[in-house]
Coordinates of C-alpha atoms and ligand atoms in Angstrom, one line a residue:
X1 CA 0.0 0.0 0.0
X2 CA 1.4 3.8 -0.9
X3 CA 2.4 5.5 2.0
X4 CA 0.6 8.4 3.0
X5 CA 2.9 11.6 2.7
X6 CA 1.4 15.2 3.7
X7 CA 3.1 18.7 3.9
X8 CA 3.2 21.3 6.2
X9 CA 4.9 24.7 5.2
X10 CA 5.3 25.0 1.3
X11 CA 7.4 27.5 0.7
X12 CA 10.9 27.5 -0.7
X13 CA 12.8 24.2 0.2
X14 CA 8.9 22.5 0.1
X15 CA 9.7 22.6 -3.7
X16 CA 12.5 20.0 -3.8
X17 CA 10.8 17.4 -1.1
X18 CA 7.5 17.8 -2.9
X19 CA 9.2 17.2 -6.5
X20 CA 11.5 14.1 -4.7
X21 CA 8.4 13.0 -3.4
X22 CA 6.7 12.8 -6.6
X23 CA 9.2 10.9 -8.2
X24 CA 8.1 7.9 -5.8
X25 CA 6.0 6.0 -6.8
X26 CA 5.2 4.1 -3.5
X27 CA 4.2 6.7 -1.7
X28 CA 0.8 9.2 -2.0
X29 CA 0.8 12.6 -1.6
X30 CA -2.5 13.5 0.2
X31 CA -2.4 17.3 1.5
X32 CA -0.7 20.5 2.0
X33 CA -0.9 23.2 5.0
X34 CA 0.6 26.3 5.0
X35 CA -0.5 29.3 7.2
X36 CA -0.5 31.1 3.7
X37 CA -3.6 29.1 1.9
X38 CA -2.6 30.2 -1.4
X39 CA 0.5 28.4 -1.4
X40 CA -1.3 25.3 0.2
X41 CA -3.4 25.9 -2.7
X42 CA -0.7 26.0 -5.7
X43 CA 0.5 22.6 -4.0
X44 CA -3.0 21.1 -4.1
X45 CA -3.6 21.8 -7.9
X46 CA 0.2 21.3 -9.1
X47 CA 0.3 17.8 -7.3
X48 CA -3.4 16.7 -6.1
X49 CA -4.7 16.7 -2.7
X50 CA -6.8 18.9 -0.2
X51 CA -4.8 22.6 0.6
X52 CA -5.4 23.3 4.7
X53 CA -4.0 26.2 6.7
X54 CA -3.4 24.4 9.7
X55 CA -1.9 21.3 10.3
X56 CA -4.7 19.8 12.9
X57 CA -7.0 20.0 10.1
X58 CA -4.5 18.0 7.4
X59 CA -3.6 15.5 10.3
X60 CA -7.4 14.9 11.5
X61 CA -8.6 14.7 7.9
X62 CA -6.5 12.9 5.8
X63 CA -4.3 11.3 8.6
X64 CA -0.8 10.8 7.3
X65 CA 1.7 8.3 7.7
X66 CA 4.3 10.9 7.1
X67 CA 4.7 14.7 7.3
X68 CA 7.0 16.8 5.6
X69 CA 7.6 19.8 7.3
X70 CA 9.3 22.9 6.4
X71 CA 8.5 25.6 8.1
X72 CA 10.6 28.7 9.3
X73 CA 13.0 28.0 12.5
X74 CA 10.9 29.9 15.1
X75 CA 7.5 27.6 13.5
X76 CA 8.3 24.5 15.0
X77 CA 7.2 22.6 18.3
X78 CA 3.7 22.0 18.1
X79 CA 3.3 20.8 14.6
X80 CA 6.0 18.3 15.3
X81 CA 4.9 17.2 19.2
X82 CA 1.2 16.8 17.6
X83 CA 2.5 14.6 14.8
X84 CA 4.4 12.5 17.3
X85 CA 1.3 12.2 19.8
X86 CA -0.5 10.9 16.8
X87 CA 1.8 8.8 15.6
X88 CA 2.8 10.3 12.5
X89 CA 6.4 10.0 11.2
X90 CA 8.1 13.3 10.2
X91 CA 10.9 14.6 8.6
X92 CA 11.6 18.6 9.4
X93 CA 14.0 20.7 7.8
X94 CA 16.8 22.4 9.8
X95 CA 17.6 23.9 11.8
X96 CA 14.6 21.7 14.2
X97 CA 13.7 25.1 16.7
X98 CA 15.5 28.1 17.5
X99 CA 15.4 27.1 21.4
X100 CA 16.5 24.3 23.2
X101 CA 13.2 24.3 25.0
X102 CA 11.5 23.5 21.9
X103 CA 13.7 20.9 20.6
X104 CA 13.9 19.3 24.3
X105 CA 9.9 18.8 24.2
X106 CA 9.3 17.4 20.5
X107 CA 12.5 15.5 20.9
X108 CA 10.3 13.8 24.5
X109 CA 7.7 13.8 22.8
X110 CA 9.0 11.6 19.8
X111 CA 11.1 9.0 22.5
X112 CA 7.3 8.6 24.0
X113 CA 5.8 7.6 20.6
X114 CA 8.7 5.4 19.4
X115 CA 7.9 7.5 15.5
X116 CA 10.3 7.6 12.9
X117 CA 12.3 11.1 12.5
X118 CA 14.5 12.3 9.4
X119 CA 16.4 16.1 10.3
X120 CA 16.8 17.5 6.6
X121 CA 21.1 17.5 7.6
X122 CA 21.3 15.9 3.8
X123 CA 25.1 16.0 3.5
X124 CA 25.2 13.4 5.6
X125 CA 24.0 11.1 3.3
X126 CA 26.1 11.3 0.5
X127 CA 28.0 8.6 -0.9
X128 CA 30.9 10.9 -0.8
X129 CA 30.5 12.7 2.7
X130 CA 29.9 9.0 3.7
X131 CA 33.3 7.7 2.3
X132 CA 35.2 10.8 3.9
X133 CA 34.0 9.7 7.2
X134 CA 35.1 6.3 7.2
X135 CA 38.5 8.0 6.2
X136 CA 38.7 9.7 9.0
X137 CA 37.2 7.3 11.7
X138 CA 40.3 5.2 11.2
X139 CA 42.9 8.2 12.2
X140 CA 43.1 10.3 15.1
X141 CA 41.5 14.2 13.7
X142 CA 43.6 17.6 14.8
X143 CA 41.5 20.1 13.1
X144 CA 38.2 20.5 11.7
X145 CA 38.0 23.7 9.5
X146 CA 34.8 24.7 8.3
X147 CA 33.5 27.4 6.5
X148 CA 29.6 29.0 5.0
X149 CA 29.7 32.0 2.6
X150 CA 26.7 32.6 1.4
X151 CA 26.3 35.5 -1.2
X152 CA 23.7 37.6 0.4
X153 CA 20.5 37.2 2.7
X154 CA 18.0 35.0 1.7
X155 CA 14.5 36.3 0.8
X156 CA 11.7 35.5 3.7
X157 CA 10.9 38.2 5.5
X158 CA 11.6 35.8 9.0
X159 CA 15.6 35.6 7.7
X160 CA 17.4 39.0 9.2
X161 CA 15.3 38.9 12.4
X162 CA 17.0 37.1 15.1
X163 CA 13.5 35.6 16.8
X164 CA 12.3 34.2 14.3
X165 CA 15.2 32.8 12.3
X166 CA 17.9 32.3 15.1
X167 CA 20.3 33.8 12.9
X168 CA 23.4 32.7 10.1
X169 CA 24.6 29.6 13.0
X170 CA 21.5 28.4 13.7
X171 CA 20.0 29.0 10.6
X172 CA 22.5 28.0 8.1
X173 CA 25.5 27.1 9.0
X174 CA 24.0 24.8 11.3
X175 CA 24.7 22.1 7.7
X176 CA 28.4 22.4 9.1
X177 CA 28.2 22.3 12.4
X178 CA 26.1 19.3 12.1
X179 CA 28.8 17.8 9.7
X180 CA 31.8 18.2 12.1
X181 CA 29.9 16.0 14.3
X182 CA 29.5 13.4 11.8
X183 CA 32.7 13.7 10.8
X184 CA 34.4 14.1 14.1
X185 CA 32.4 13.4 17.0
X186 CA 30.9 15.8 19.7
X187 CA 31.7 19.0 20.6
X188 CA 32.4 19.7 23.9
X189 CA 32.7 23.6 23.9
X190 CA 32.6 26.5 21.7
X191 CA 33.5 29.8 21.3
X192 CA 32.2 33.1 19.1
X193 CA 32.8 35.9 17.6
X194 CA 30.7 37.8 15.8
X195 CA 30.4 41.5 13.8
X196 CA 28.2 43.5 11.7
X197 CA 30.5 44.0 9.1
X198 CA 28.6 46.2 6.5
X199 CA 25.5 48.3 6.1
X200 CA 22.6 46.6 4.8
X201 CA 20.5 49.9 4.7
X202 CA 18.6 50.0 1.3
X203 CA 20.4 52.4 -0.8
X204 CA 17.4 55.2 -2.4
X205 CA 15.2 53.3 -5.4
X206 CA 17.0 49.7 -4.2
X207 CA 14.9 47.2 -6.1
X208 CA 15.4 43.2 -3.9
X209 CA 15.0 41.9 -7.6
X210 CA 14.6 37.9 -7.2
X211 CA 17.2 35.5 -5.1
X212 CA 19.7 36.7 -2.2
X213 CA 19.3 40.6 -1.0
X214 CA 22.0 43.0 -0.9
X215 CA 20.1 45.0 1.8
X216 CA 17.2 44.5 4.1
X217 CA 15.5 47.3 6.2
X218 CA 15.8 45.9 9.9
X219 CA 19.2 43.5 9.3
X220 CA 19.2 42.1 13.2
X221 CA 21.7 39.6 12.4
X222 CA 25.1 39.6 12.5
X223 CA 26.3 39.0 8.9
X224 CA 29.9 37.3 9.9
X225 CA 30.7 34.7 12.7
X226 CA 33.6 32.8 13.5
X227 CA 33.8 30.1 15.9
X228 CA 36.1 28.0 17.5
X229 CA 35.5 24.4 18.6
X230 CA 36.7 21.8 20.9
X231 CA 35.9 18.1 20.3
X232 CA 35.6 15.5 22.7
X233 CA 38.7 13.8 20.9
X234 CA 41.0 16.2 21.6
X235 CA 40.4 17.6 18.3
X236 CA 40.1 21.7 17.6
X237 CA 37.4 23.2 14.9
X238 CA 37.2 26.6 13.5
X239 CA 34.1 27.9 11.7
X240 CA 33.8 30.9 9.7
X241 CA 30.5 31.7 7.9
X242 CA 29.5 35.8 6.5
X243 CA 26.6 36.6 4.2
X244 CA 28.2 39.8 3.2
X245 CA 27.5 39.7 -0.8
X246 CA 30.0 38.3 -3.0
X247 CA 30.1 36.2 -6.2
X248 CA 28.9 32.7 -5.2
X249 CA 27.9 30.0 -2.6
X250 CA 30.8 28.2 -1.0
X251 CA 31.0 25.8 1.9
X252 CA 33.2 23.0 3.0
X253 CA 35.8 21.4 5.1
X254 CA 39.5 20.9 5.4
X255 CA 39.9 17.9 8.2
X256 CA 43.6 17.1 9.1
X257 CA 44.0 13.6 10.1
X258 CA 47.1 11.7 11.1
X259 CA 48.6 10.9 7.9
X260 CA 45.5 12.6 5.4
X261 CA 44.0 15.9 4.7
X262 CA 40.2 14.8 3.5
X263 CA 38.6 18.2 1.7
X264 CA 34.7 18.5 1.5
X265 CA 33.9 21.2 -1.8
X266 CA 29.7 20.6 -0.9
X267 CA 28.9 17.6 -0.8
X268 CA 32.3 16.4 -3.0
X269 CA 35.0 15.0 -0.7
X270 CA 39.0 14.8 -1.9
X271 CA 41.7 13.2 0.3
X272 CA 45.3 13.0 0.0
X273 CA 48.0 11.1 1.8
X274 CA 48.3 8.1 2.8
X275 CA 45.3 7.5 0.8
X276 CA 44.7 9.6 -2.2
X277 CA 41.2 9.8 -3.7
X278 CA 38.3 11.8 -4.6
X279 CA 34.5 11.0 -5.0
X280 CA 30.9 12.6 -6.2
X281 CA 28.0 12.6 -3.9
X282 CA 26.6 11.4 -7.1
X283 CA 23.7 13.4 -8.9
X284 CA 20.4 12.7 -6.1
X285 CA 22.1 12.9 -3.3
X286 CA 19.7 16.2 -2.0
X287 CA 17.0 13.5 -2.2
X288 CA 18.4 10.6 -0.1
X289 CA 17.5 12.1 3.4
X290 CA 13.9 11.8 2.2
X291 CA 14.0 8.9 0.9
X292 CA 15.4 7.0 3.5
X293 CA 12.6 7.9 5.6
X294 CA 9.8 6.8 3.5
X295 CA 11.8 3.5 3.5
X296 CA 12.5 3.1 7.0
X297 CA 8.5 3.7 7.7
X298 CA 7.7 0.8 5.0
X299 CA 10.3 -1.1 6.5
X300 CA 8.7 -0.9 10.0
X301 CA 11.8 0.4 11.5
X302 CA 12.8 3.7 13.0
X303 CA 16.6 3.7 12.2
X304 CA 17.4 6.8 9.9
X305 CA 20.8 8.9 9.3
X306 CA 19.5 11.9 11.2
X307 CA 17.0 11.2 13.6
X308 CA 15.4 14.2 15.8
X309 CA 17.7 13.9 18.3
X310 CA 20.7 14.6 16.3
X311 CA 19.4 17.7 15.0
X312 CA 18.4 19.0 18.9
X313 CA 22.5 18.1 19.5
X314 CA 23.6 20.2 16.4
X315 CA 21.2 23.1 17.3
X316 CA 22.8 23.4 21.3
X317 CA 25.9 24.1 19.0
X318 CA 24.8 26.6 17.4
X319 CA 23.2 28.6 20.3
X320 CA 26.1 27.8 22.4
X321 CA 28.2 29.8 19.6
X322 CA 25.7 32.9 20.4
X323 CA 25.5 32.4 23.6
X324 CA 29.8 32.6 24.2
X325 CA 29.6 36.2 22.0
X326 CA 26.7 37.4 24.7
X327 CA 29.0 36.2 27.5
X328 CA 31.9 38.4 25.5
X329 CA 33.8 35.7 23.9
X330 CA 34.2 32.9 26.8
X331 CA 34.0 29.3 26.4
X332 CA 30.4 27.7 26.4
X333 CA 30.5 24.2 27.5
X334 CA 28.0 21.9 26.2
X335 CA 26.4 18.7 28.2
Ligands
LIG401 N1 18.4 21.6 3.9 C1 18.5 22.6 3.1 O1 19.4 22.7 2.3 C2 17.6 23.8 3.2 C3 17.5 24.7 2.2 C4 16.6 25.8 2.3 C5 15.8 25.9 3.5 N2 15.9 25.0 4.5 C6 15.2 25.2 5.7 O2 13.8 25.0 5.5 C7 13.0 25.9 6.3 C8 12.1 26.7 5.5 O3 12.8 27.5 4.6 P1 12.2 28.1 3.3 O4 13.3 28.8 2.6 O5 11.4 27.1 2.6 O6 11.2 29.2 4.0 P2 9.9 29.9 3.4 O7 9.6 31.1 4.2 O8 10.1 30.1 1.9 O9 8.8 28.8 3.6 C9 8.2 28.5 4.8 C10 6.7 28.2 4.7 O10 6.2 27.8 5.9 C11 4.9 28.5 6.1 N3 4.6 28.5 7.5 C12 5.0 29.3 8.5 N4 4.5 29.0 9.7 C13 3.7 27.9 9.4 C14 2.8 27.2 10.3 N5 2.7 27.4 11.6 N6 2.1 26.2 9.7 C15 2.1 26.0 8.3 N7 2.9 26.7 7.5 C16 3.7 27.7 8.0 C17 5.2 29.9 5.5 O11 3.9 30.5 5.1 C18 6.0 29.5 4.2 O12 5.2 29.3 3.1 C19 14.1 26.7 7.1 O13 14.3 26.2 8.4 C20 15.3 26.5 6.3 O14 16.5 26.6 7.0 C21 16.8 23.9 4.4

């Protein structure tokens, strides 16, 4: 029987787990909700189903199996803890709150249901990032160097305000902070830096056009960060992430190993050393985060790559970043 897939938030990244989604052909997509009914609506006539505008109503009605949700950071908690009372399996994109309070209760209230859980951390699950972790399990890590430039702020109106999207480390660059600890284990403490490094006021007649923004009336976040991490090896980590405009996307790793140097480019990993190799995270990697979920559910099983409880651990390292630049640049240990 197909499984029963709804959405909930259809916005932006909706777009490539609804079109993933429809290339299964195992699974039903019954309904979209989003607090904006037109968008719910575009869903419902591009690929079938019911539109809602809230999630109770999608969840009572056409009671799904699985829920997709992407909503913004600060729009997560009860959509999630509901799903898990009901016992419906979800997969939410990152970053899973923008409070440890919030994570702490969905992440309770999904060990209480025993539900399947898939964070949308989807570098983790390519072939490649896979391959460069193996590498690395077998040597003793020094450094973890990581690194987010994104070209400019991203459109919704919930991005530059610090409430409601957490900010750059818990928004973003969360993906890298999430794949040090894949890569190298836990972190045990972190410290931040961060600045305002340019004015985002809107220059007079500045048209946003379409894609990232060069400005943005009420820019609360800071728009460069740099972090440095301890791991619970012994290892040290630096991050550096800034949206300040420039010419393209880039984000990666340099890990030094005992005897390699293993380079993520994306999702591509290169080593050299005692090994020397390179691979492709092949061309649907995005996809497999997504897909492994609908197969654990039709396998009966609840082991996934990134279950809810690996996102809440990622997430305390990102607020422990801001929370070391409100303490004025100390050390934040984290349990
Ligand atoms: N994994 C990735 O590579 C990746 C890429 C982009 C975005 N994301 C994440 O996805 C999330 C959403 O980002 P986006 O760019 O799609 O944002 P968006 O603003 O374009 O879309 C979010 C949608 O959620 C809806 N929404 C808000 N509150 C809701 C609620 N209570 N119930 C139902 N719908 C609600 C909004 O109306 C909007 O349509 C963010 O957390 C972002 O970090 C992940």
């Amino acid at each position: 029987m197909d499984l029963r897939v709804g959405f909930v938030g259809v916005g932006g990244i909706a777009r490539r787990h609804l079109e993933n989604t429809r290339k299964r052909t195992d699974v039903a997509m019954v309904g979209y909700c989003d607090v904006a009914l037109d968008r719910a609506e575009r869903c419902a006539a591009e690929y079938g189903g019911p539109a809602y505008q809230h999630f109770t109503d999608l969840y009572d009605k056409e009671k799904p199996d699985v829920v997709v949700i992407c909503t913004p950071p600060f729009a997560h908690g009860d959509i999630e803890e509901e799903a898990a009372r009901r016992g419906i399996h979800f997969f939410v994109e990152k970053p899973v709150a923008i409070s440890m309070e919030t994570a702490r209760r969905v992440e309770a209230a999904v060990a209480s249901a025993g539900t399947a859980t898939q964070v949308g951390y989807m570098f983790r699950l390519a072939e490649s990032v896979k391959k460069a972790r193996e590498l690395l399990s077998r040597r003793s890590i020094s450094m973890v160097q990581a690194h987010y430039y994104m070209p400019g702020l991203p459109s919704p109106a919930w991005w530059p305000k610090m409430a409601l999207g957490g900010g750059q480390l818990v928004e973003q660059a969360t993906h890298m902070l999430d794949l040090g600890r894949f890569l190298a284990g836990e972190v045990v403490s972190v410290t931040g830096c961060t600045a305002r490094v340019r004015d985002w006021t809107p220059p007079a007649g500045y048209e946003p056009g379409s894609g990232l923004l060069k400005y943005s009336e009420g820019m609360e976040i800071p728009d460069t960060t740099a972090l440095i991490l301890q791991y619970e090896s012994g290892a040290l980590g630096t991050l550096s992430c800034s949206m300040v405009p420039q010419k393209a996307w880039d984000n990666g790793f340099k890990v030094v190993a005992d005897g390699l140097l293993v380079t993520l480019t994306g999702a591509a990993a290169r080593w050299t050393g005692d090994e020397e190799g390179e691979m492709s995270p092949g061309a649907e990697w995005a996809g497999y985060v997504l897909w492994e979920l609908y197969d654990a559910v039709k396998a009966g099983t609840t082991a996934t790559s990134v279950p809810y409880s690996q996102g809440v651990r990622s997430l305390a390292v990102s607020l422990a970043g801001y929370e070391s630049v409100r303490r004025g640049g100390v050390p934040v240990r984290l349990e």
